[in-house]
CSV table of C-alpha atoms in Angstrom, one decimal:
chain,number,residue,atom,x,y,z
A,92,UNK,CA,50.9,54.3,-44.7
A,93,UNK,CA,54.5,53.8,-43.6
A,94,UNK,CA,55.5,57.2,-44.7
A,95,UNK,CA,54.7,58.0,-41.1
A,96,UNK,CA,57.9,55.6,-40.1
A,97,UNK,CA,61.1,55.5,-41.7
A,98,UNK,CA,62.1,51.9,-40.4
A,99,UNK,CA,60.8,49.0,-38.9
A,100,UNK,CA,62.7,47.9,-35.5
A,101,UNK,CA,62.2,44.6,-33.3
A,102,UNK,CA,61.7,44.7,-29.4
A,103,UNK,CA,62.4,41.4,-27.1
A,104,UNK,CA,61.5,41.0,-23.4
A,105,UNK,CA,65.4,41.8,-22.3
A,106,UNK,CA,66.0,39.0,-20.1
A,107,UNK,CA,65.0,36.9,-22.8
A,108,UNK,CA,66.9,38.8,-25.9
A,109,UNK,CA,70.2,38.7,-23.2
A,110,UNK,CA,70.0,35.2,-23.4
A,111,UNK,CA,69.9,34.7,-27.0
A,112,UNK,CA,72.4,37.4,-27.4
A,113,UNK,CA,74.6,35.2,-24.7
A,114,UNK,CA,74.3,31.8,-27.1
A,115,UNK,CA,74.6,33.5,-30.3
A,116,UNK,CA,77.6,36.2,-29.8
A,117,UNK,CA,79.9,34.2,-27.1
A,118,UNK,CA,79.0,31.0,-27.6
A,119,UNK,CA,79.1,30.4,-31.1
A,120,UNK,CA,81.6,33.7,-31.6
A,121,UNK,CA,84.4,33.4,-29.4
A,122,UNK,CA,84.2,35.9,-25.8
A,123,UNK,CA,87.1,38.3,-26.4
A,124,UNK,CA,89.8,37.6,-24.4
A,125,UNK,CA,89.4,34.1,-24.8
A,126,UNK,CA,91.6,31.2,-25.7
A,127,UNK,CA,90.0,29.5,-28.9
A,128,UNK,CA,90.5,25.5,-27.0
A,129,UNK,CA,87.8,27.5,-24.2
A,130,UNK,CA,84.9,27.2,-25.5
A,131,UNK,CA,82.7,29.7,-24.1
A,132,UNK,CA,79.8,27.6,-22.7
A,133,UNK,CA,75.8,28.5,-23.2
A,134,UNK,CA,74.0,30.4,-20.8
A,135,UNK,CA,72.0,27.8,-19.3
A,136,UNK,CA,75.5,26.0,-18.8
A,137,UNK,CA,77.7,28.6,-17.1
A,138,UNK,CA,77.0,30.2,-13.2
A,139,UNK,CA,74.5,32.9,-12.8
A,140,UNK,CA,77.4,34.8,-11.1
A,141,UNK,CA,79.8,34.2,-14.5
A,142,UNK,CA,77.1,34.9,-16.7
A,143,UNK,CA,76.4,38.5,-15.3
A,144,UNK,CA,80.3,39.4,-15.1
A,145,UNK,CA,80.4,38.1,-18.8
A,146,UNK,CA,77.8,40.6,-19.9
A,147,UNK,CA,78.9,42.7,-18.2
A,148,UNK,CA,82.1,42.8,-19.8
A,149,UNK,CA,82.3,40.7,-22.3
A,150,UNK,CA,82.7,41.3,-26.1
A,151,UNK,CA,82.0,38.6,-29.2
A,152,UNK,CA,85.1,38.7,-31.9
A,153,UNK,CA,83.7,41.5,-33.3
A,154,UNK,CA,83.9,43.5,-30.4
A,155,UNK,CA,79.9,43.5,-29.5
A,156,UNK,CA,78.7,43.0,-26.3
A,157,UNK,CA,75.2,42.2,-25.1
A,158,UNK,CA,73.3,44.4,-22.9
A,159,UNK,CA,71.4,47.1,-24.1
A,160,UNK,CA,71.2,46.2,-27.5
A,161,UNK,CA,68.7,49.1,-28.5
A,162,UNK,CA,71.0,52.0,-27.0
A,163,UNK,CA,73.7,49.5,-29.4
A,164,UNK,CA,71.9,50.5,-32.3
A,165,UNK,CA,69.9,53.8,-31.6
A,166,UNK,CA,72.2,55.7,-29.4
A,167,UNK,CA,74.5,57.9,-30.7
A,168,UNK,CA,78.2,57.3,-29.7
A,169,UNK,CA,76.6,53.8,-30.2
A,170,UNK,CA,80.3,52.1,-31.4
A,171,UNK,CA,81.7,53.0,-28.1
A,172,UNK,CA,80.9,49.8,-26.8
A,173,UNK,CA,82.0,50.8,-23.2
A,174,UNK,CA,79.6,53.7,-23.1
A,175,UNK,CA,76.8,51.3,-23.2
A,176,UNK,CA,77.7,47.7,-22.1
A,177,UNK,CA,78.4,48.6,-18.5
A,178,UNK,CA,75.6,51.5,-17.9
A,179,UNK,CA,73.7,49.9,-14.5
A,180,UNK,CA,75.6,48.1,-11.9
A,181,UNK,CA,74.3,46.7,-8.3
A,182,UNK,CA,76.1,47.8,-5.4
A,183,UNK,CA,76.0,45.6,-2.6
A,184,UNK,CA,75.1,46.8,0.8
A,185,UNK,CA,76.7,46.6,3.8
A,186,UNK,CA,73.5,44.7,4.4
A,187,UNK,CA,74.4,41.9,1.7
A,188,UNK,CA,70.2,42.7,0.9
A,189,UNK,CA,70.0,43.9,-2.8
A,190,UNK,CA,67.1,46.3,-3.7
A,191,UNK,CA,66.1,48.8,-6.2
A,192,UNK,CA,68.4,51.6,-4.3
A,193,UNK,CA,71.2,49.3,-4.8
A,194,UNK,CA,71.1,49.9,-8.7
A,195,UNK,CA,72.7,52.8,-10.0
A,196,UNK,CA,73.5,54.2,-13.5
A,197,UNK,CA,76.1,56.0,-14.6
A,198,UNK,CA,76.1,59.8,-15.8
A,199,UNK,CA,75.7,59.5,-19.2
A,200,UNK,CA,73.1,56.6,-19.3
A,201,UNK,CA,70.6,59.6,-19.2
A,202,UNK,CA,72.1,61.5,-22.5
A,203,UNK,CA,72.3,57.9,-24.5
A,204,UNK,CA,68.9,56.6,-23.4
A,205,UNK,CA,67.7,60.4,-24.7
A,206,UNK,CA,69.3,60.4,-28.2
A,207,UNK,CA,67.9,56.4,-28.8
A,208,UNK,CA,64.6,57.3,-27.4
A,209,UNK,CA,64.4,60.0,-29.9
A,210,UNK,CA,65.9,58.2,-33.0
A,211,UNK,CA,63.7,55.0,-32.0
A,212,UNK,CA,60.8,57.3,-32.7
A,213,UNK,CA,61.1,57.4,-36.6
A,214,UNK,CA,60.5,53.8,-36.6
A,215,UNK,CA,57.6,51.4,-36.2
A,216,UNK,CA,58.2,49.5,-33.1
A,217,UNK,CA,57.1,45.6,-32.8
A,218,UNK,CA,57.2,43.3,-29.8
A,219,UNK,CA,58.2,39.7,-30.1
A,220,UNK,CA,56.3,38.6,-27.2
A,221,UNK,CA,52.9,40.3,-28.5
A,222,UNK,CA,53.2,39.0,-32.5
A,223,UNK,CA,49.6,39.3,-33.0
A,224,UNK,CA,49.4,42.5,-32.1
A,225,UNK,CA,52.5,43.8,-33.8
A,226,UNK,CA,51.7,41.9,-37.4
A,227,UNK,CA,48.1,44.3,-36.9
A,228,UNK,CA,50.2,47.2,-36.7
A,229,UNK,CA,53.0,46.2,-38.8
A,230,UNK,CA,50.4,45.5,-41.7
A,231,UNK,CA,48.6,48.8,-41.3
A,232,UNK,CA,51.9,50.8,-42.0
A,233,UNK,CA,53.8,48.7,-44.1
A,234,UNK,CA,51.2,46.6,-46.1
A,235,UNK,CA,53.3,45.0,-48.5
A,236,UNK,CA,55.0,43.3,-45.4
A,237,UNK,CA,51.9,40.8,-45.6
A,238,UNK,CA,51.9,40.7,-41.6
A,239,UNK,CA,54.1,38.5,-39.5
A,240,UNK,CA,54.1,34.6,-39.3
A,241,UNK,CA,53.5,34.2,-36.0
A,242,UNK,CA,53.0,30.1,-35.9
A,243,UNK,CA,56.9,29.8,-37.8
A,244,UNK,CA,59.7,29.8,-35.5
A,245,UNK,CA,63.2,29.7,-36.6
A,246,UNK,CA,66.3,28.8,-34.7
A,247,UNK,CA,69.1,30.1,-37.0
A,248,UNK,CA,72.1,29.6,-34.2
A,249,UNK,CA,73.9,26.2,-34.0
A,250,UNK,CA,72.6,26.0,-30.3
A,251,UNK,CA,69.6,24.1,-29.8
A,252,UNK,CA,67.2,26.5,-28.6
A,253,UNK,CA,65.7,25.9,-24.8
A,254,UNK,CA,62.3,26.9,-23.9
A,255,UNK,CA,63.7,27.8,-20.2
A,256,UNK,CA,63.4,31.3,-19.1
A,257,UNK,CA,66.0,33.2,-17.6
A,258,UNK,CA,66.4,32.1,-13.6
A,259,UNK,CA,63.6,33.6,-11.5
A,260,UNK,CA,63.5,32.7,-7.9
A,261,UNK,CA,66.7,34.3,-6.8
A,262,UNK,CA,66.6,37.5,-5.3
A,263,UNK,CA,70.4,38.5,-5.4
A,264,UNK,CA,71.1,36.9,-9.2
A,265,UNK,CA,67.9,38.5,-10.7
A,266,UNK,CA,68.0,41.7,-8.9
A,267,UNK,CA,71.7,42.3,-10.5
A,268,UNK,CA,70.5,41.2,-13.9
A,269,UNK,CA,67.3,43.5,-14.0
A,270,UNK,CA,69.9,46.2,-12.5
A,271,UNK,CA,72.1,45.8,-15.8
A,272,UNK,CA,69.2,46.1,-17.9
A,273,UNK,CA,67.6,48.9,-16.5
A,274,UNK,CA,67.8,51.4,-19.6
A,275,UNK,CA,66.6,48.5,-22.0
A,276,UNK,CA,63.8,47.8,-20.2
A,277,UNK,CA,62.8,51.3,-20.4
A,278,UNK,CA,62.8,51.1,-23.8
A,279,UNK,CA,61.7,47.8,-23.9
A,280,UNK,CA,58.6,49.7,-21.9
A,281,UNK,CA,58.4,52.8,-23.9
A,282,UNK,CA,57.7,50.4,-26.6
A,283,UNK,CA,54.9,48.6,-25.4
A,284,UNK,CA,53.2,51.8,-24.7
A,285,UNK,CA,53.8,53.0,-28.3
A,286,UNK,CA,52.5,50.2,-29.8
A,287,UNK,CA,49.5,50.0,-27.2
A,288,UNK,CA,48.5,53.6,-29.1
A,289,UNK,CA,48.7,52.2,-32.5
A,290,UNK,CA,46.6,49.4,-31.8
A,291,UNK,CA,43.9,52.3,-30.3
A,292,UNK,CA,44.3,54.4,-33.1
A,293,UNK,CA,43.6,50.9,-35.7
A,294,UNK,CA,40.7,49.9,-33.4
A,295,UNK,CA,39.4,52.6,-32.0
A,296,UNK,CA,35.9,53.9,-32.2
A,297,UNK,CA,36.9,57.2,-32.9
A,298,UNK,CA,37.4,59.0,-36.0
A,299,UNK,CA,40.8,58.1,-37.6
A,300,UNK,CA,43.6,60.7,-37.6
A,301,UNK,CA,46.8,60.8,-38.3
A,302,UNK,CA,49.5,59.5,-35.6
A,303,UNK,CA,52.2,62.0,-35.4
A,304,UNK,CA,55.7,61.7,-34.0
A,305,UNK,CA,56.4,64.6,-31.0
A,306,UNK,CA,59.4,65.1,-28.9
A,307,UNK,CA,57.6,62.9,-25.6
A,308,UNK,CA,56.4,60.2,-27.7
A,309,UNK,CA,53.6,59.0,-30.5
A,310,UNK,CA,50.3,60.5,-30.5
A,311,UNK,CA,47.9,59.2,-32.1
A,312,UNK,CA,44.4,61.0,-31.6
């Protein structure tokens, strides 16, 4: 039953949910600072280089940004929006070659991705990507969701949205993206796994048991 979870919470593949995050809360809600006659334009309209400054600093009128949207709403100190909007940065060698040493985090990326991890463990995780899957697991613990509808697709923003991915190809661009979205992909991760252990626990030849929420994650046995 979904006694075992208090909420229900969403996961997107980060590159993806960035971009959506991009067109929906700059382009359609002004970037603060911004002149209201600039238009901020879409993500598959302005520079790679501009796009990663502007989430990495950028703010919609309401003063959210978009990177690491779970920390955002599972963290706490989560309305500091400068704890958590500017966590992983590349630095560029002397070199000019960007690699996975060139990524560091700041000090307190650890403590928030801690306190989310933990708070994101009262809820039932889903994946967009894997919708299948998740309606399964969704419908075990919350029946009277009635699963997901995976065939409907809805495109609530004004932009049009673009079955283009997020640039692949170039080492320098993408390696500072992924950089920036190091600690959601961690939990982007940790929540595949999770729901990877539901689906054994639903399918599974053994004897059902009850999953139980620990400190290090979801077992379910």
């Amino acid at each position: 039953s979904g006694g075992k979870f208090s909420c229900v919470t969403l996961f997107r593949r980060p590159e993806s949910r960035s971009k959506s995050c991009w067109n929906y809360r700059y382009a359609q809600h002004l970037l603060v600072p911004q002149d209201v006659s600039q238009p901020v334009p879409s993500w598959d309209s302005v520079s790679p280089v501009a796009r990663n400054q502007g989430l990495q600093r950028g703010l919609d009128r309401f003063g959210h940004g978009c990177l690491n949207e779970p920390l955002r709403i599972f963290a706490d100190s989560a309305l500091f929006e400068h704890h958590i909007n500017d966590l992983c940065q590349s630095v560029i060698p002397s070199d000019g070659h960007l690699d996975k040493k060139s990524c560091t985090c700041r000090t307190h990326s650890s403590s928030l991705l801690q306190t989310a991890m933990g708070n994101m463990l009262h809820c039932l995780p889903l994946v967009l990507e894997r919708c299948e899957h998740s309606s399964q697991v969704a419908n075990a613990f919350f029946p009277w969701l009635g699963g997901l509808p995976c065939d409907l697709h809805l495109n609530t923003g004004a932009l049009k949205a673009t079955t283009t991915e997020v640039d692949s190809g170039r080492s320098d661009v993408d390696s500072r993206l992924h950089c920036m979205l190091t600690v959601e992909s961690l939990m982007y991760d940790v929540a595949n796994k999770v729901l990877d252990e539901l689906l054994l626990h639903l399918h599974g030849s053994r004897a059902a048991k009850p999953c139980r929420r620990r400190s290090s994650g979801i077992l379910c046995s």
